[in-house]
DNA sequence: CTAGTCACG
DNA sequence: ACGTACGTGACTAGT
């Protein structure tokens, strides 16, 4: 095989990469953009040129012979930014893991090493490639050496060999040195001959072929050029010497040591994981052609179940089961299972179809057999229509991965998890089904494909679990995982399955009412603006308001005028149309999102709404709700609040609505241990009034509603890390005043200030912050070199422990309420969670007991120095529970 | 598919 | 001096 040698100018490529890519950090906040760019470049070169040998040359700090000869060499260069400097060592480590040879030597630049190695390569019959961003290396191009110069950042390279240089520049590669000697080079501070630029330089080189020859025959020139050359002979010759890449650097090189390919793959993968280069993991596997060889592929035996009893006995003996259901899409309340795949060892995988489900009912609903899986809530829900409750869900790898990294930008897809933990290629959903409208459905896959895919998932679950278990323990989250998040899976599944009853007629009625208002507002707006237009288009509305009506522009967006509620609020006295638009927006929102939106999603079988509660979305630990989002049903304005009349209790039931009072501020008081605030909560005082009296130095009785509102804004602002500027804007007060408020606040609640500072410090030191249950949020932004990003990171750091701890608390309460209701065999069910609020659909004959349970379990979810306080309300509709 | 807007805690 | 409050999801317009 032909020997191919790639020599990379390490400094040049890392520089290019650094400036070409936006800032990137690993979880610990280490800057990685230049390393990442270098690595992708390296991969690209390997893919394209398939080198047998690789070497990377680096500059040394020590002065080179060029500096010694010419003091001004490379003077005036900008200092290397720290963000780049810190990436050198990690990059060199990465190269070491790849067993890629590195060369550096005092007194010479990377260029000279490259010149030397390439010469040696040529002499020994190698085909040589030089990779750099520096055009000087074109002088090394020959019929055996190709110089690859990066262009467009680092995305592409341009090839130079002897012929292409001749063709393009009508000069030999080595004549580039002579040209540079004449022209000089600003970036290296090589003087050249003053007054000679590119044009003259090229002309002279073409005519005289070298600087030496030119100097000797200077008589043949005339005019000013002759004078310039005559006066600067020495300068030209020295410049040439500075520009000449040395090709016999005194360095021991054994080309055999440069051979590429002998490295420990798992070490490389480890360092990639450390850098957070998850997207490159698969590329590592593909590097030496083809994926992990066949023999490493797992062995999936999918058997038709011949002897169900035998398999069931095995499960009963082992008391655990990995399972994955495959379901057609369809009504949540209907039987839609196609297959259930089950396994004990992750390799022998059994598959049953719908008819056999009943036979496994005792297994699935056994509290004795631990269930492991991937998105277990789906399995729970798939089985419910068969009158089977999947019990004892112990380990869901998606939930585990969410706890391990809630900020992960990749979804918690099996393919990503398998790659991260096992470095195994599993097809992603998109690869399996395709994407967009043309995507296939599970029911349309052929059975071999389906079996293989689910087999891979089950195998992944099996192999990933022990690693995740250890990781969770190391991160102190085993308790959170096993006692809170995993039990919550069933709670959320149960909430979804039960759903909430809706009064469809009432919803339709509201729709009629809203549409009436909308059409009259529409006419009024057209009247006031003198023309019809699409009021729903911010763009068209902007034109009407700010061009036609010439109202003052308050704020701009990326694409044009801002017309949001804040802006309209500031404009409302300038034109009567503004109030109409505000109202129009409000009613349109109610109609389209809530009336139309909810009507579309009422389950025809149950006449109820079955929202999905997602446990792995938010970075802070909160739950989110989709299709529909039941966590943002209007409540603030009376007209919107009417939507809540639609959510009603079933026959013989009432809705019990329990919400924590000021849970986030209580958490803040607890975590900061601020005596002042703890005291306020202990005396059950209105916290905002109390804050007002403390911050504004007045008696509790003297606190006006304005003062209370200001204090409330400050209290919330603190939780979010708000600035004086934002507070001033919010309260419409001078900046100075806002500053005073915050200062006075921190003076009164001094430990809160201390807590915030400590939290930021911890985040900076560890790269993450934690909640009361050790839930972790990584904050790479906190180490950003960008002021704004870094400040955002600080706000995340201040907010996440508070919001996240509140989420922890209500999750514990949910699990405990659910357990109690089950234990006592009550028919009443938990049906909704809205961050600090739980809603139970309670049977009237259980009402008092349920109220007690909910209040108790919520108030005693965790032990704190401050009591948790819960407000309870009961009604026939959500509207009534206020 | 993104941006703007607005509903909630 | 920088710009300026955290966490979500749904809908509409417009490219």
PDB file of C-alpha atoms in Angstrom, chain A residues 323-576:
ATOM      1  CA  UNK A 323     -39.880  -4.790  28.677  1.00  0.00           C
ATOM      2  CA  UNK A 324     -40.877  -2.621  25.771  1.00  0.00           C
ATOM      3  CA  UNK A 325     -44.339  -2.387  24.283  1.00  0.00           C
ATOM      4  CA  UNK A 326     -44.957  -1.403  20.698  1.00  0.00           C
ATOM      5  CA  UNK A 327     -48.188   0.350  20.079  1.00  0.00           C
ATOM      6  CA  UNK A 328     -50.136   1.707  17.125  1.00  0.00           C
ATOM      7  CA  UNK A 329     -50.946   5.319  17.526  1.00  0.00           C
ATOM      8  CA  UNK A 330     -54.541   5.786  18.537  1.00  0.00           C
ATOM      9  CA  UNK A 331     -56.829   6.672  21.368  1.00  0.00           C
ATOM     10  CA  UNK A 332     -55.098   6.485  24.733  1.00  0.00           C
ATOM     11  CA  UNK A 333     -58.113   4.613  26.123  1.00  0.00           C
ATOM     12  CA  UNK A 334     -58.143   1.888  23.477  1.00  0.00           C
ATOM     13  CA  UNK A 335     -56.178  -1.303  23.070  1.00  0.00           C
ATOM     14  CA  UNK A 336     -53.435  -0.584  20.558  1.00  0.00           C
ATOM     15  CA  UNK A 337     -50.558  -2.857  21.448  1.00  0.00           C
ATOM     16  CA  UNK A 338     -48.902  -4.641  18.539  1.00  0.00           C
ATOM     17  CA  UNK A 339     -46.181  -6.499  20.418  1.00  0.00           C
ATOM     18  CA  UNK A 340     -44.549  -6.650  23.777  1.00  0.00           C
ATOM     19  CA  UNK A 341     -40.857  -7.478  23.867  1.00  0.00           C
ATOM     20  CA  UNK A 342     -39.467  -8.916  27.073  1.00  0.00           C
ATOM     21  CA  UNK A 343     -36.100 -10.060  28.272  1.00  0.00           C
ATOM     22  CA  UNK A 344     -34.224 -11.031  31.377  1.00  0.00           C
ATOM     23  CA  UNK A 345     -30.660 -10.861  30.159  1.00  0.00           C
ATOM     24  CA  UNK A 346     -30.960  -8.306  27.381  1.00  0.00           C
ATOM     25  CA  UNK A 347     -29.916 -10.855  24.787  1.00  0.00           C
ATOM     26  CA  UNK A 348     -32.570 -13.497  24.666  1.00  0.00           C
ATOM     27  CA  UNK A 349     -35.560 -11.458  23.845  1.00  0.00           C
ATOM     28  CA  UNK A 350     -39.077 -12.795  23.768  1.00  0.00           C
ATOM     29  CA  UNK A 351     -41.846 -11.253  21.811  1.00  0.00           C
ATOM     30  CA  UNK A 352     -45.563 -11.708  22.308  1.00  0.00           C
ATOM     31  CA  UNK A 353     -48.442 -10.290  20.365  1.00  0.00           C
ATOM     32  CA  UNK A 354     -51.701  -8.910  21.591  1.00  0.00           C
ATOM     33  CA  UNK A 355     -53.447 -12.235  22.317  1.00  0.00           C
ATOM     34  CA  UNK A 356     -50.846 -13.283  24.848  1.00  0.00           C
ATOM     35  CA  UNK A 357     -50.970 -10.100  26.920  1.00  0.00           C
ATOM     36  CA  UNK A 358     -53.605 -11.427  29.284  1.00  0.00           C
ATOM     37  CA  UNK A 359     -51.356 -14.348  30.174  1.00  0.00           C
ATOM     38  CA  UNK A 360     -48.756 -11.912  31.501  1.00  0.00           C
ATOM     39  CA  UNK A 361     -51.163  -9.822  33.509  1.00  0.00           C
ATOM     40  CA  UNK A 362     -49.945 -11.313  36.785  1.00  0.00           C
ATOM     41  CA  UNK A 363     -46.346 -10.566  35.852  1.00  0.00           C
ATOM     42  CA  UNK A 364     -47.001  -6.991  34.802  1.00  0.00           C
ATOM     43  CA  UNK A 365     -49.132  -6.135  37.780  1.00  0.00           C
ATOM     44  CA  UNK A 366     -46.922  -7.921  40.262  1.00  0.00           C
ATOM     45  CA  UNK A 367     -45.413  -5.663  42.835  1.00  0.00           C
ATOM     46  CA  UNK A 368     -42.745  -8.243  43.371  1.00  0.00           C
ATOM     47  CA  UNK A 369     -41.195  -8.115  39.937  1.00  0.00           C
ATOM     48  CA  UNK A 370     -39.061  -5.141  39.081  1.00  0.00           C
ATOM     49  CA  UNK A 371     -39.648  -3.588  35.681  1.00  0.00           C
ATOM     50  CA  UNK A 372     -36.892  -1.964  33.687  1.00  0.00           C
ATOM     51  CA  UNK A 373     -37.296  -0.104  30.463  1.00  0.00           C
ATOM     52  CA  UNK A 374     -37.093   2.863  28.167  1.00  0.00           C
ATOM     53  CA  UNK A 375     -39.930   5.389  28.580  1.00  0.00           C
ATOM     54  CA  UNK A 376     -41.824   3.167  30.984  1.00  0.00           C
ATOM     55  CA  UNK A 377     -44.760   5.555  31.227  1.00  0.00           C
ATOM     56  CA  UNK A 378     -45.575   4.569  27.638  1.00  0.00           C
ATOM     57  CA  UNK A 379     -45.642   0.919  28.622  1.00  0.00           C
ATOM     58  CA  UNK A 380     -47.812   1.703  31.621  1.00  0.00           C
ATOM     59  CA  UNK A 381     -50.243   3.616  29.420  1.00  0.00           C
ATOM     60  CA  UNK A 382     -50.257   1.015  26.666  1.00  0.00           C
ATOM     61  CA  UNK A 383     -51.320  -1.643  29.169  1.00  0.00           C
ATOM     62  CA  UNK A 384     -54.023   0.308  30.967  1.00  0.00           C
ATOM     63  CA  UNK A 385     -56.738  -0.347  28.351  1.00  0.00           C
ATOM     64  CA  UNK A 386     -56.164  -4.066  28.926  1.00  0.00           C
ATOM     65  CA  UNK A 387     -57.062  -3.463  32.544  1.00  0.00           C
ATOM     66  CA  UNK A 388     -53.457  -4.024  33.526  1.00  0.00           C
ATOM     67  CA  UNK A 389     -51.517  -1.677  35.759  1.00  0.00           C
ATOM     68  CA  UNK A 390     -47.804  -2.020  35.225  1.00  0.00           C
ATOM     69  CA  UNK A 391     -46.416  -2.107  38.734  1.00  0.00           C
ATOM     70  CA  UNK A 392     -42.985  -1.726  40.281  1.00  0.00           C
ATOM     71  CA  UNK A 393     -41.341   0.313  37.552  1.00  0.00           C
ATOM     72  CA  UNK A 394     -37.827   0.472  38.934  1.00  0.00           C
ATOM     73  CA  UNK A 395     -35.510   1.752  36.289  1.00  0.00           C
ATOM     74  CA  UNK A 396     -36.198   3.882  33.269  1.00  0.00           C
ATOM     75  CA  UNK A 397     -32.993   4.800  31.458  1.00  0.00           C
ATOM     76  CA  UNK A 398     -34.556   7.962  30.033  1.00  0.00           C
ATOM     77  CA  UNK A 399     -35.410   9.294  33.478  1.00  0.00           C
ATOM     78  CA  UNK A 400     -31.952   8.343  34.726  1.00  0.00           C
ATOM     79  CA  UNK A 401     -30.250  10.140  31.868  1.00  0.00           C
ATOM     80  CA  UNK A 402     -32.398  13.213  32.482  1.00  0.00           C
ATOM     81  CA  UNK A 403     -31.184  13.352  36.071  1.00  0.00           C
ATOM     82  CA  UNK A 404     -27.595  12.827  34.984  1.00  0.00           C
ATOM     83  CA  UNK A 405     -27.807  15.728  32.566  1.00  0.00           C
ATOM     84  CA  UNK A 406     -30.971  17.769  32.459  1.00  0.00           C
ATOM     85  CA  UNK A 407     -29.372  20.342  30.172  1.00  0.00           C
ATOM     86  CA  UNK A 408     -28.399  17.836  27.524  1.00  0.00           C
ATOM     87  CA  UNK A 409     -29.067  19.323  24.132  1.00  0.00           C
ATOM     88  CA  UNK A 410     -29.596  15.928  22.601  1.00  0.00           C
ATOM     89  CA  UNK A 411     -32.910  14.301  23.329  1.00  0.00           C
ATOM     90  CA  UNK A 412     -32.911  11.265  25.517  1.00  0.00           C
ATOM     91  CA  UNK A 413     -33.234   8.962  22.562  1.00  0.00           C
ATOM     92  CA  UNK A 414     -31.985   5.412  22.837  1.00  0.00           C
ATOM     93  CA  UNK A 415     -29.500   6.012  20.044  1.00  0.00           C
ATOM     94  CA  UNK A 416     -27.889   8.861  21.971  1.00  0.00           C
ATOM     95  CA  UNK A 417     -27.819   6.945  25.239  1.00  0.00           C
ATOM     96  CA  UNK A 418     -26.340   3.844  23.595  1.00  0.00           C
ATOM     97  CA  UNK A 419     -23.672   5.936  21.938  1.00  0.00           C
ATOM     98  CA  UNK A 420     -22.800   7.827  25.095  1.00  0.00           C
ATOM     99  CA  UNK A 421     -22.566   4.882  27.473  1.00  0.00           C
ATOM    100  CA  UNK A 422     -21.859   1.885  25.301  1.00  0.00           C
ATOM    101  CA  UNK A 423     -20.429   3.496  22.208  1.00  0.00           C
ATOM    102  CA  UNK A 424     -22.818   1.388  20.305  1.00  0.00           C
ATOM    103  CA  UNK A 425     -24.671   2.421  17.213  1.00  0.00           C
ATOM    104  CA  UNK A 426     -28.420   2.083  17.598  1.00  0.00           C
ATOM    105  CA  UNK A 427     -30.716   3.463  14.938  1.00  0.00           C
ATOM    106  CA  UNK A 428     -32.426   6.654  15.947  1.00  0.00           C
ATOM    107  CA  UNK A 429     -36.146   6.956  15.498  1.00  0.00           C
ATOM    108  CA  UNK A 430     -35.508   9.196  12.532  1.00  0.00           C
ATOM    109  CA  UNK A 431     -33.177   6.690  10.891  1.00  0.00           C
ATOM    110  CA  UNK A 432     -35.697   3.947  11.471  1.00  0.00           C
ATOM    111  CA  UNK A 433     -38.898   5.708  10.494  1.00  0.00           C
ATOM    112  CA  UNK A 434     -37.758   8.638   8.382  1.00  0.00           C
ATOM    113  CA  UNK A 435     -38.780  12.177   9.157  1.00  0.00           C
ATOM    114  CA  UNK A 436     -41.450  14.697   8.402  1.00  0.00           C
ATOM    115  CA  UNK A 437     -44.737  13.832   6.769  1.00  0.00           C
ATOM    116  CA  UNK A 438     -43.234  10.816   5.040  1.00  0.00           C
ATOM    117  CA  UNK A 439     -42.241   9.172   8.310  1.00  0.00           C
ATOM    118  CA  UNK A 440     -43.358   5.588   8.699  1.00  0.00           C
ATOM    119  CA  UNK A 441     -45.276   4.354  11.692  1.00  0.00           C
ATOM    120  CA  UNK A 442     -44.328   1.466  13.910  1.00  0.00           C
ATOM    121  CA  UNK A 443     -47.246  -0.555  12.615  1.00  0.00           C
ATOM    122  CA  UNK A 444     -45.848  -0.269   9.085  1.00  0.00           C
ATOM    123  CA  UNK A 445     -42.371  -1.543   9.839  1.00  0.00           C
ATOM    124  CA  UNK A 446     -41.565  -5.008   8.681  1.00  0.00           C
ATOM    125  CA  UNK A 447     -41.233  -7.380  11.541  1.00  0.00           C
ATOM    126  CA  UNK A 448     -37.511  -8.050  11.159  1.00  0.00           C
ATOM    127  CA  UNK A 449     -36.756  -4.333  11.363  1.00  0.00           C
ATOM    128  CA  UNK A 450     -39.014  -3.905  14.339  1.00  0.00           C
ATOM    129  CA  UNK A 451     -37.528  -6.854  16.179  1.00  0.00           C
ATOM    130  CA  UNK A 452     -34.023  -5.652  15.560  1.00  0.00           C
ATOM    131  CA  UNK A 453     -34.786  -2.139  16.717  1.00  0.00           C
ATOM    132  CA  UNK A 454     -36.634  -3.083  19.892  1.00  0.00           C
ATOM    133  CA  UNK A 455     -33.989  -5.717  20.541  1.00  0.00           C
ATOM    134  CA  UNK A 456     -31.366  -2.991  20.445  1.00  0.00           C
ATOM    135  CA  UNK A 457     -33.360  -0.872  22.866  1.00  0.00           C
ATOM    136  CA  UNK A 458     -33.769  -3.719  25.347  1.00  0.00           C
ATOM    137  CA  UNK A 459     -30.116  -4.610  25.068  1.00  0.00           C
ATOM    138  CA  UNK A 460     -29.224  -0.981  25.684  1.00  0.00           C
ATOM    139  CA  UNK A 461     -31.423  -0.836  28.775  1.00  0.00           C
ATOM    140  CA  UNK A 462     -29.756  -3.923  30.153  1.00  0.00           C
ATOM    141  CA  UNK A 463     -26.219  -2.714  29.593  1.00  0.00           C
ATOM    142  CA  UNK A 464     -26.690   0.919  30.483  1.00  0.00           C
ATOM    143  CA  UNK A 465     -28.505   0.399  33.778  1.00  0.00           C
ATOM    144  CA  UNK A 466     -25.515  -0.598  35.904  1.00  0.00           C
ATOM    145  CA  UNK A 467     -23.454   2.293  34.546  1.00  0.00           C
ATOM    146  CA  UNK A 468     -26.210   4.791  35.208  1.00  0.00           C
ATOM    147  CA  UNK A 469     -26.849   3.368  38.650  1.00  0.00           C
ATOM    148  CA  UNK A 470     -23.246   3.991  39.563  1.00  0.00           C
ATOM    149  CA  UNK A 471     -23.275   7.429  38.025  1.00  0.00           C
ATOM    150  CA  UNK A 472     -26.398   8.389  39.954  1.00  0.00           C
ATOM    151  CA  UNK A 473     -24.835   7.186  43.180  1.00  0.00           C
ATOM    152  CA  UNK A 474     -21.665   9.131  42.477  1.00  0.00           C
ATOM    153  CA  UNK A 475     -23.751  12.216  41.882  1.00  0.00           C
ATOM    154  CA  UNK A 476     -25.768  11.657  45.072  1.00  0.00           C
ATOM    155  CA  UNK A 477     -28.963  11.288  43.143  1.00  0.00           C
ATOM    156  CA  UNK A 478     -29.759   7.622  43.783  1.00  0.00           C
ATOM    157  CA  UNK A 479     -32.301   8.597  46.414  1.00  0.00           C
ATOM    158  CA  UNK A 480     -33.914  11.197  44.180  1.00  0.00           C
ATOM    159  CA  UNK A 481     -34.066   8.670  41.373  1.00  0.00           C
ATOM    160  CA  UNK A 482     -35.403   5.671  43.256  1.00  0.00           C
ATOM    161  CA  UNK A 483     -37.662   7.387  45.777  1.00  0.00           C
ATOM    162  CA  UNK A 484     -39.027  10.270  43.784  1.00  0.00           C
ATOM    163  CA  UNK A 485     -38.574  10.196  40.030  1.00  0.00           C
ATOM    164  CA  UNK A 486     -39.221   6.502  39.413  1.00  0.00           C
ATOM    165  CA  UNK A 487     -42.323   6.309  41.629  1.00  0.00           C
ATOM    166  CA  UNK A 488     -43.535   9.444  39.864  1.00  0.00           C
ATOM    167  CA  UNK A 489     -43.664   7.621  36.520  1.00  0.00           C
ATOM    168  CA  UNK A 490     -46.712   5.693  37.611  1.00  0.00           C
ATOM    169  CA  UNK A 491     -48.285   8.791  39.153  1.00  0.00           C
ATOM    170  CA  UNK A 492     -48.005  10.728  35.915  1.00  0.00           C
ATOM    171  CA  UNK A 493     -49.227   7.764  33.890  1.00  0.00           C
ATOM    172  CA  UNK A 494     -52.233   7.476  36.106  1.00  0.00           C
ATOM    173  CA  UNK A 495     -52.972  11.206  35.822  1.00  0.00           C
ATOM    174  CA  UNK A 496     -52.828  11.032  32.055  1.00  0.00           C
ATOM    175  CA  UNK A 497     -55.016   7.998  31.856  1.00  0.00           C
ATOM    176  CA  UNK A 498     -57.657   9.433  34.132  1.00  0.00           C
ATOM    177  CA  UNK A 499     -57.667  12.875  32.499  1.00  0.00           C
ATOM    178  CA  UNK A 500     -60.008  15.689  33.494  1.00  0.00           C
ATOM    179  CA  UNK A 501     -63.645  16.019  32.570  1.00  0.00           C
ATOM    180  CA  UNK A 502     -64.651  18.869  30.278  1.00  0.00           C
ATOM    181  CA  UNK A 503     -67.964  20.573  29.707  1.00  0.00           C
ATOM    182  CA  UNK A 504     -67.997  20.712  25.940  1.00  0.00           C
ATOM    183  CA  UNK A 505     -71.220  22.722  25.692  1.00  0.00           C
ATOM    184  CA  UNK A 506     -69.831  25.328  28.011  1.00  0.00           C
ATOM    185  CA  UNK A 507     -66.690  25.509  25.906  1.00  0.00           C
ATOM    186  CA  UNK A 508     -68.729  26.017  22.750  1.00  0.00           C
ATOM    187  CA  UNK A 509     -70.722  28.717  24.499  1.00  0.00           C
ATOM    188  CA  UNK A 510     -67.535  30.534  25.400  1.00  0.00           C
ATOM    189  CA  UNK A 511     -66.435  30.232  21.803  1.00  0.00           C
ATOM    190  CA  UNK A 512     -69.568  31.986  20.609  1.00  0.00           C
ATOM    191  CA  UNK A 513     -69.122  34.701  23.220  1.00  0.00           C
ATOM    192  CA  UNK A 514     -65.483  35.255  22.289  1.00  0.00           C
ATOM    193  CA  UNK A 515     -66.052  35.292  18.557  1.00  0.00           C
ATOM    194  CA  UNK A 516     -68.762  37.922  18.971  1.00  0.00           C
ATOM    195  CA  UNK A 517     -66.336  40.169  20.826  1.00  0.00           C
ATOM    196  CA  UNK A 518     -63.583  39.483  18.286  1.00  0.00           C
ATOM    197  CA  UNK A 519     -65.678  40.508  15.284  1.00  0.00           C
ATOM    198  CA  UNK A 520     -66.824  43.743  16.871  1.00  0.00           C
ATOM    199  CA  UNK A 521     -63.276  44.604  17.927  1.00  0.00           C
ATOM    200  CA  UNK A 522     -62.120  43.809  14.435  1.00  0.00           C
ATOM    201  CA  UNK A 523     -64.500  46.361  12.902  1.00  0.00           C
ATOM    202  CA  UNK A 524     -63.531  48.975  15.444  1.00  0.00           C
ATOM    203  CA  UNK A 525     -59.858  48.448  14.709  1.00  0.00           C
ATOM    204  CA  UNK A 526     -60.383  48.681  10.956  1.00  0.00           C
ATOM    205  CA  UNK A 527     -62.460  51.816  11.523  1.00  0.00           C
ATOM    206  CA  UNK A 528     -59.774  53.429  13.665  1.00  0.00           C
ATOM    207  CA  UNK A 529     -56.963  52.526  11.301  1.00  0.00           C
ATOM    208  CA  UNK A 530     -58.862  53.392   8.143  1.00  0.00           C
ATOM    209  CA  UNK A 531     -58.177  50.059   6.440  1.00  0.00           C
ATOM    210  CA  UNK A 532     -58.468  46.329   6.850  1.00  0.00           C
ATOM    211  CA  UNK A 533     -55.407  44.236   7.549  1.00  0.00           C
ATOM    212  CA  UNK A 534     -54.435  41.093   9.401  1.00  0.00           C
ATOM    213  CA  UNK A 535     -54.346  42.189  13.008  1.00  0.00           C
ATOM    214  CA  UNK A 536     -52.718  38.875  13.904  1.00  0.00           C
ATOM    215  CA  UNK A 537     -49.658  39.746  11.853  1.00  0.00           C
ATOM    216  CA  UNK A 538     -47.153  41.687  13.968  1.00  0.00           C
ATOM    217  CA  UNK A 539     -45.598  42.832  10.713  1.00  0.00           C
ATOM    218  CA  UNK A 540     -48.791  44.300   9.262  1.00  0.00           C
ATOM    219  CA  UNK A 541     -49.800  45.708  12.619  1.00  0.00           C
ATOM    220  CA  UNK A 542     -46.413  47.385  12.925  1.00  0.00           C
ATOM    221  CA  UNK A 543     -46.910  49.130   9.613  1.00  0.00           C
ATOM    222  CA  UNK A 544     -50.308  50.448  10.685  1.00  0.00           C
ATOM    223  CA  UNK A 545     -49.174  51.646  14.104  1.00  0.00           C
ATOM    224  CA  UNK A 546     -45.763  53.038  13.391  1.00  0.00           C
ATOM    225  CA  UNK A 547     -45.979  54.137   9.783  1.00  0.00           C
ATOM    226  CA  UNK A 548     -49.582  54.980   9.052  1.00  0.00           C
ATOM    227  CA  UNK A 549     -50.539  56.274  12.506  1.00  0.00           C
ATOM    228  CA  UNK A 550     -46.989  57.445  13.190  1.00  0.00           C
ATOM    229  CA  UNK A 551     -46.961  56.313  16.781  1.00  0.00           C
ATOM    230  CA  UNK A 552     -43.564  56.410  18.475  1.00  0.00           C
ATOM    231  CA  UNK A 553     -41.488  53.257  18.121  1.00  0.00           C
ATOM    232  CA  UNK A 554     -40.801  51.923  21.607  1.00  0.00           C
ATOM    233  CA  UNK A 555     -38.871  48.781  20.850  1.00  0.00           C
ATOM    234  CA  UNK A 556     -37.609  46.914  17.818  1.00  0.00           C
ATOM    235  CA  UNK A 557     -37.281  43.223  17.193  1.00  0.00           C
ATOM    236  CA  UNK A 558     -34.778  41.514  14.935  1.00  0.00           C
ATOM    237  CA  UNK A 559     -37.246  41.703  12.088  1.00  0.00           C
ATOM    238  CA  UNK A 560     -39.078  44.961  12.651  1.00  0.00           C
ATOM    239  CA  UNK A 561     -41.216  46.871  15.128  1.00  0.00           C
ATOM    240  CA  UNK A 562     -42.124  45.212  18.375  1.00  0.00           C
ATOM    241  CA  UNK A 563     -45.844  45.251  19.085  1.00  0.00           C
ATOM    242  CA  UNK A 564     -45.936  43.189  22.231  1.00  0.00           C
ATOM    243  CA  UNK A 565     -48.035  43.850  25.318  1.00  0.00           C
ATOM    244  CA  UNK A 566     -45.342  45.965  27.012  1.00  0.00           C
ATOM    245  CA  UNK A 567     -45.078  48.212  23.999  1.00  0.00           C
ATOM    246  CA  UNK A 568     -48.844  48.548  23.650  1.00  0.00           C
ATOM    247  CA  UNK A 569     -49.094  49.384  27.357  1.00  0.00           C
ATOM    248  CA  UNK A 570     -46.705  52.297  26.859  1.00  0.00           C
ATOM    249  CA  UNK A 571     -48.636  53.485  23.794  1.00  0.00           C
ATOM    250  CA  UNK A 572     -52.109  53.167  25.172  1.00  0.00           C
ATOM    251  CA  UNK A 573     -52.603  56.879  25.810  1.00  0.00           C
ATOM    252  CA  UNK A 574     -51.389  57.893  22.359  1.00  0.00           C
ATOM    253  CA  UNK A 575     -54.212  56.381  20.340  1.00  0.00           C
ATOM    254  CA  UNK A 576     -57.585  54.746  21.018  1.00  0.00           C
TER     255      UNK A 576
END
